[in-house]
Short mmCIF file of C-alpha atoms and ligand atoms in Angstrom, two decimals:
data_model
loop_
_atom_site.label_atom_id
_atom_site.label_comp_id
_atom_site.label_asym_id
_atom_site.label_seq_id
_atom_site.Cartn_x
_atom_site.Cartn_y
_atom_site.Cartn_z
CA MET A 1 113.92 78.59 88.82
CA SER A 2 111.45 77.10 91.27
CA TYR A 3 112.76 76.27 94.72
CA ASP A 4 109.74 74.15 95.61
CA TRP A 5 110.59 70.57 96.38
CA THR A 6 108.93 67.92 94.28
CA PRO A 7 107.38 64.84 95.95
CA GLU A 8 110.30 62.86 94.54
CA MET A 9 112.80 65.16 96.29
CA ARG A 10 110.94 64.83 99.59
CA ASP A 11 110.91 61.04 99.30
CA ARG A 12 114.63 61.00 98.50
CA TYR A 13 115.34 63.33 101.42
CA ASP A 14 113.43 61.14 103.89
CA GLU A 15 115.05 57.99 102.58
CA LEU A 16 118.56 59.47 102.80
CA VAL A 17 118.04 60.80 106.32
CA ARG A 18 116.83 57.37 107.38
CA ALA A 19 119.73 55.57 105.68
CA ALA A 20 122.30 58.03 107.06
CA ARG A 21 121.02 57.70 110.62
CA GLU A 22 121.12 53.94 110.35
CA ARG A 23 124.70 53.93 108.99
CA SER A 24 126.03 56.82 111.05
CA VAL A 25 129.03 56.15 113.30
CA PRO A 26 130.44 58.50 115.91
CA ALA A 27 133.43 60.47 114.66
CA THR A 28 136.16 58.91 116.78
CA THR A 29 138.71 58.66 113.99
CA HIS A 30 139.05 59.47 110.28
CA TYR A 31 136.41 58.11 107.94
CA THR A 32 136.92 54.62 106.58
CA ARG A 33 136.78 53.09 103.11
CA GLU A 34 133.68 51.19 104.21
CA GLU A 35 131.88 54.44 105.04
CA TRP A 36 133.05 55.86 101.73
CA ARG A 37 131.72 52.87 99.78
CA TRP A 38 128.41 53.27 101.59
CA CYS A 39 128.27 56.88 100.35
CA GLY A 40 128.75 55.52 96.84
CA ASP A 41 126.15 52.79 97.31
CA VAL A 42 123.43 55.25 98.30
CA GLY A 43 124.35 57.58 95.43
CA LEU A 44 125.81 60.49 97.41
CA LEU A 45 129.10 60.60 95.53
CA GLY A 46 127.52 61.12 92.11
CA LEU A 47 124.33 63.05 92.83
CA SER A 48 124.79 65.63 90.07
CA VAL A 49 126.98 63.57 87.73
CA PRO A 50 125.16 62.51 84.53
CA GLU A 51 123.61 59.06 84.65
CA SER A 52 125.61 58.09 81.57
CA HIS A 53 128.73 58.30 83.75
CA GLY A 54 127.42 56.50 86.80
CA GLY A 55 125.75 59.38 88.64
CA SER A 56 122.15 60.24 89.41
CA GLY A 57 121.92 63.23 87.06
CA LEU A 58 120.14 65.43 89.62
CA ASP A 59 119.73 69.17 89.11
CA ALA A 60 121.05 71.76 91.59
CA LEU A 61 118.00 71.67 93.87
CA GLY A 62 117.81 67.87 93.90
CA THR A 63 121.53 67.68 94.67
CA ALA A 64 121.36 70.28 97.44
CA SER A 65 118.37 68.62 99.10
CA ALA A 66 120.09 65.22 99.03
CA MET A 67 123.27 66.69 100.54
CA GLU A 68 121.17 68.38 103.20
CA ALA A 69 119.64 65.01 104.08
CA PHE A 70 123.10 63.47 104.37
CA GLY A 71 124.25 66.27 106.68
CA TYR A 72 121.07 66.05 108.75
CA GLY A 73 121.19 62.30 109.19
CA TYR A 74 124.89 61.55 109.54
CA ALA A 75 126.73 62.24 112.79
CA ASP A 76 130.08 63.08 111.22
CA MET A 77 130.31 66.33 109.26
CA GLY A 78 133.86 65.38 108.26
CA LEU A 79 132.51 62.64 106.00
CA VAL A 80 129.81 64.94 104.62
CA PHE A 81 132.45 67.59 103.89
CA ALA A 82 134.73 65.00 102.28
CA ALA A 83 131.95 63.70 100.02
CA ALA A 84 131.02 67.25 99.01
CA ALA A 85 134.66 68.10 98.21
CA HIS A 86 134.91 64.92 96.15
CA LEU A 87 131.68 65.55 94.22
CA PHE A 88 131.74 69.31 93.74
CA ALA A 89 135.47 70.05 93.49
CA CYS A 90 136.52 66.95 91.55
CA ALA A 91 133.75 64.92 89.92
CA MET A 92 131.75 67.88 88.57
CA PRO A 93 134.69 69.74 87.00
CA ILE A 94 135.63 66.47 85.30
CA ALA A 95 132.00 65.84 84.24
CA GLU A 96 131.68 69.33 82.78
CA HIS A 97 135.16 69.88 81.36
CA GLY A 98 136.91 66.53 81.03
CA THR A 99 137.61 64.81 77.76
CA ALA A 100 135.28 61.94 76.82
CA GLU A 101 138.06 59.50 77.62
CA ILE A 102 138.76 60.81 81.10
CA ARG A 103 135.05 61.05 81.95
CA GLN A 104 134.56 57.45 80.96
CA GLN A 105 137.60 56.27 82.91
CA VAL A 106 137.26 58.24 86.10
CA LEU A 107 133.64 59.20 86.78
CA PRO A 108 132.13 55.73 87.36
CA ARG A 109 134.82 55.07 89.99
CA LEU A 110 134.20 58.41 91.67
CA CYS A 111 130.44 57.86 91.71
CA ASP A 112 130.39 54.35 93.16
CA GLY A 113 133.09 55.07 95.75
CA ARG A 114 135.87 52.89 94.39
CA TRP A 115 137.99 56.04 94.26
CA ILE A 116 138.36 59.05 96.51
CA ALA A 117 139.28 62.33 94.83
CA GLY A 118 141.08 65.44 96.06
CA ASN A 119 141.19 68.92 94.55
CA ALA A 120 144.75 70.25 94.52
CA ALA A 121 144.60 73.97 93.79
CA THR A 122 145.82 75.87 96.87
CA GLU A 123 149.51 76.59 97.37
CA ASP A 124 151.41 78.41 100.09
CA GLU A 125 151.40 81.59 98.01
CA ALA A 126 148.20 81.03 96.02
CA GLY A 127 144.83 80.59 97.69
CA SER A 128 141.98 82.79 96.50
CA ASP A 129 144.06 83.93 93.54
CA LEU A 130 144.41 80.90 91.29
CA THR A 131 146.27 82.96 88.71
CA SER A 132 149.40 83.12 90.86
CA LEU A 133 149.99 79.37 90.96
CA ALA A 134 153.62 78.30 91.00
CA THR A 135 152.86 74.73 89.91
CA LYS A 136 153.81 74.38 86.27
CA ALA A 137 152.71 72.03 83.52
CA VAL A 138 155.21 71.86 80.68
CA ARG A 139 154.15 70.51 77.29
CA THR A 140 156.21 67.51 76.20
CA ALA A 141 156.16 65.30 73.13
CA ASP A 142 153.81 62.86 74.83
CA GLY A 143 151.71 65.05 77.12
CA TYR A 144 152.59 67.29 80.05
CA ARG A 145 155.12 67.25 82.87
CA ILE A 146 153.80 68.74 86.11
CA SER A 147 155.94 70.06 88.98
CA GLY A 148 154.89 71.95 92.08
CA GLU A 149 153.67 71.79 95.64
CA LYS A 150 150.12 71.99 96.98
CA SER A 151 149.35 72.98 100.53
CA PHE A 152 145.76 72.07 101.32
CA VAL A 153 144.09 69.08 99.68
CA SER A 154 140.95 67.79 101.37
CA ASN A 155 140.83 63.97 101.20
CA GLY A 156 144.54 64.16 100.33
CA PRO A 157 145.87 61.44 102.65
CA VAL A 158 143.52 58.82 101.21
CA ALA A 159 142.76 60.13 97.71
CA ASP A 160 143.29 57.87 94.70
CA VAL A 161 143.18 60.69 92.18
CA PHE A 162 143.66 64.46 92.17
CA VAL A 163 142.39 67.35 90.09
CA VAL A 164 145.59 69.40 89.96
CA TYR A 165 145.64 73.03 88.89
CA ALA A 166 148.84 74.16 87.16
CA THR A 167 149.93 76.94 84.87
CA THR A 168 151.05 76.19 81.36
CA ASP A 169 151.92 79.83 80.66
CA PRO A 170 152.22 82.32 83.55
CA ALA A 171 152.13 85.24 81.11
CA LEU A 172 148.54 84.39 80.21
CA GLY A 173 147.23 84.79 83.78
CA PHE A 174 144.07 82.77 84.41
CA LEU A 175 143.91 81.77 80.75
CA GLY A 176 147.22 79.99 81.26
CA VAL A 177 145.95 77.81 84.11
CA SER A 178 144.65 74.32 83.39
CA ALA A 179 143.43 71.43 85.50
CA PHE A 180 144.82 67.93 85.15
CA VAL A 181 143.58 64.59 86.40
CA VAL A 182 146.53 62.94 88.14
CA GLU A 183 146.32 59.48 89.64
CA ARG A 184 148.03 59.10 93.01
CA ASP A 185 150.25 56.27 91.83
CA ARG A 186 151.89 58.25 89.02
CA PRO A 187 155.68 58.38 89.49
CA GLY A 188 156.67 61.69 91.07
CA VAL A 189 153.49 62.21 93.11
CA THR A 190 154.15 62.53 96.84
CA VAL A 191 151.39 62.91 99.40
CA CYS A 192 152.53 64.05 102.82
CA PRO A 193 151.21 62.23 105.87
CA ARG A 194 147.92 63.29 107.34
CA TRP A 195 148.25 66.33 109.54
CA PRO A 196 148.71 65.22 113.12
CA ARG A 197 145.70 67.10 114.37
CA ARG A 198 142.25 65.96 113.36
CA CYS A 199 141.31 69.23 111.75
CA CYS A 200 143.25 72.15 110.36
CA PRO A 201 146.63 72.94 111.91
CA GLY A 202 146.64 76.08 113.99
CA ALA A 203 148.88 78.04 111.68
CA ARG A 204 147.31 77.44 108.31
CA PRO A 205 144.93 78.72 107.26
CA ALA A 206 145.15 81.27 110.03
CA GLY A 207 142.21 81.30 112.39
CA CYS A 208 140.53 78.33 110.73
CA THR A 209 137.31 77.47 112.50
CA CYS A 210 136.48 74.52 110.29
CA PRO A 211 133.46 72.73 111.76
CA THR A 212 134.40 69.33 110.36
CA ARG A 213 135.60 66.82 112.86
CA ARG A 214 137.31 64.38 110.56
CA CYS A 215 138.47 66.60 107.74
CA GLN A 216 141.49 64.95 106.12
CA PRO A 217 143.73 67.55 104.52
CA ALA A 218 147.31 66.98 103.35
CA ARG A 219 150.15 68.68 101.56
CA GLY A 220 151.43 67.08 98.40
CA SER A 221 153.92 67.59 95.64
CA ALA A 222 154.51 66.65 92.04
CA ARG A 223 158.05 66.25 90.74
CA ARG A 224 158.13 66.00 86.97
CA VAL A 225 154.92 63.96 86.94
CA ARG A 226 154.12 62.93 83.38
CA VAL A 227 150.50 62.92 82.27
CA PRO A 228 149.08 62.10 78.83
CA PRO A 229 147.41 64.93 76.90
CA SER A 230 144.10 63.33 76.01
CA SER A 231 143.11 61.77 79.29
CA SER A 232 144.36 64.31 81.78
CA ARG A 233 143.03 67.71 80.97
CA PRO A 234 139.58 68.54 82.31
CA CYS A 235 139.74 72.23 81.47
CA ALA A 236 142.84 73.23 79.61
CA GLY A 237 143.45 76.94 79.67
CA ASN A 238 140.13 77.52 81.33
CA ALA A 239 140.64 77.14 85.04
CA ALA A 240 138.09 79.85 85.75
CA ALA A 241 135.32 77.77 84.19
CA CYS A 242 136.62 74.68 85.92
CA SER A 243 136.70 76.21 89.37
CA GLN A 244 133.31 77.75 88.60
CA ALA A 245 132.00 74.22 88.07
CA THR A 246 133.29 73.56 91.57
CA SER A 247 131.33 76.41 93.10
CA ASP A 248 128.20 75.90 90.96
C1 FAD B 301 138.31 73.20 105.46
C2 FAD B 301 139.11 73.60 104.26
C3 FAD B 301 139.25 72.72 103.21
C4 FAD B 301 139.99 73.08 102.09
N1 FAD B 301 140.11 72.18 101.07
C5 FAD B 301 140.84 72.51 99.99
C6 FAD B 301 140.99 71.58 98.91
O1 FAD B 301 140.45 70.47 98.92
N2 FAD B 301 141.75 71.93 97.86
C7 FAD B 301 142.37 73.15 97.79
O2 FAD B 301 143.04 73.41 96.79
N3 FAD B 301 142.26 74.05 98.79
C8 FAD B 301 141.51 73.76 99.89
N4 FAD B 301 141.38 74.65 100.91
C9 FAD B 301 142.11 75.90 100.84
C10 FAD B 301 141.22 77.04 100.42
O3 FAD B 301 140.81 76.88 99.09
C11 FAD B 301 142.01 78.31 100.64
O4 FAD B 301 142.20 78.46 102.02
C12 FAD B 301 141.29 79.49 100.06
O5 FAD B 301 141.36 79.46 98.66
C13 FAD B 301 141.87 80.81 100.56
O6 FAD B 301 143.23 80.85 100.33
P1 FAD B 301 144.24 81.31 101.48
O7 FAD B 301 143.96 80.51 102.70
O8 FAD B 301 145.62 81.27 100.91
O9 FAD B 301 143.81 82.79 101.81
P2 FAD B 301 144.12 84.09 100.95
O10 FAD B 301 143.80 83.88 99.52
O11 FAD B 301 145.52 84.54 101.27
O12 FAD B 301 143.09 85.08 101.58
C14 FAD B 301 143.29 85.62 102.89
C15 FAD B 301 142.16 86.58 103.19
O13 FAD B 301 142.12 87.63 102.21
C16 FAD B 301 140.83 87.70 101.60
N5 FAD B 301 140.98 88.02 100.17
C17 FAD B 301 141.72 87.34 99.28
N6 FAD B 301 141.63 87.92 98.07
C18 FAD B 301 140.81 88.98 98.20
C19 FAD B 301 140.33 89.98 97.30
N7 FAD B 301 140.68 89.98 96.01
N8 FAD B 301 139.49 90.91 97.78
C20 FAD B 301 139.12 90.91 99.08
N9 FAD B 301 139.55 90.00 99.99
C21 FAD B 301 140.39 89.05 99.55
C22 FAD B 301 140.21 86.33 101.79
O14 FAD B 301 138.79 86.39 101.82
C23 FAD B 301 140.77 85.93 103.16
O15 FAD B 301 140.01 86.46 104.20
C24 FAD B 301 140.62 74.35 102.03
C25 FAD B 301 140.47 75.24 103.08
C26 FAD B 301 139.72 74.88 104.19
C27 FAD B 301 139.57 75.87 105.31
#
């Protein structure tokens, strides 16, 4: 792979730095919907999402250079972090592993900024080790029923939709973990209020030195949340691939 920037990448970088500086507001409070929609308008929320689903279809280098421009030009790293969490931990796993139906429904809204997404994987007793999730998804006649509690969801307080990791069969280890697209307004979904401090609370994760100034994490829970099978399973039984899409 060549890491040389093309003239097109340089032009996009310069344009994004200019636009970000112009739009940038000091981080005095949490980011607003207006700022979020601006991110969508300039294409930041769908950089690597295929054009057929509302994104820009950029490759890894094009995406990284555009994100760098955003971070360089915008004053608030909290918004940059939030947009990256939305794109890389939610939109891309859906783009790469979601069913055709869910991609069509969700991705255009994630790319243009109508929706904010949060990745709900971490639990009190399951952080790095996704195979020890306590959140369960039980197969029902008409889909799945999800129950469990998540401890650290970036964008959580304002998210419209979540990518929720849950186990369908603990005996299968990581092969038993799937990811589900769960809209915030589904009955049984509870999102706790924003943490009182602007960034991470002192106790969890221990020693957090998060550089973001307006990071918006929240706890949340699902109590017997029903989701349909076809539209809510970005990577059934393949959470490793799904979370890999996040880190790719
Ligand atoms: C700013 C921020 C935003 C976040 N946003 C989200 C989010 O949007 N969604 C979400 O689900 N989670 C989110 N998290 C949580 C994050 O994913 C977890 O903190 C992370 O997975 C680690 O889990 P843990 O804190 O439970 O630590 P643990 O998994 O308990 O790890 C504790 C320590 O042990 C080390 N360790 C763990 N396993 C091994 C091993 N096998 N070998 C060697 N060392 C090991 C780790 O490196 C770490 O130093 C966020 C965290 C931060 C700081």
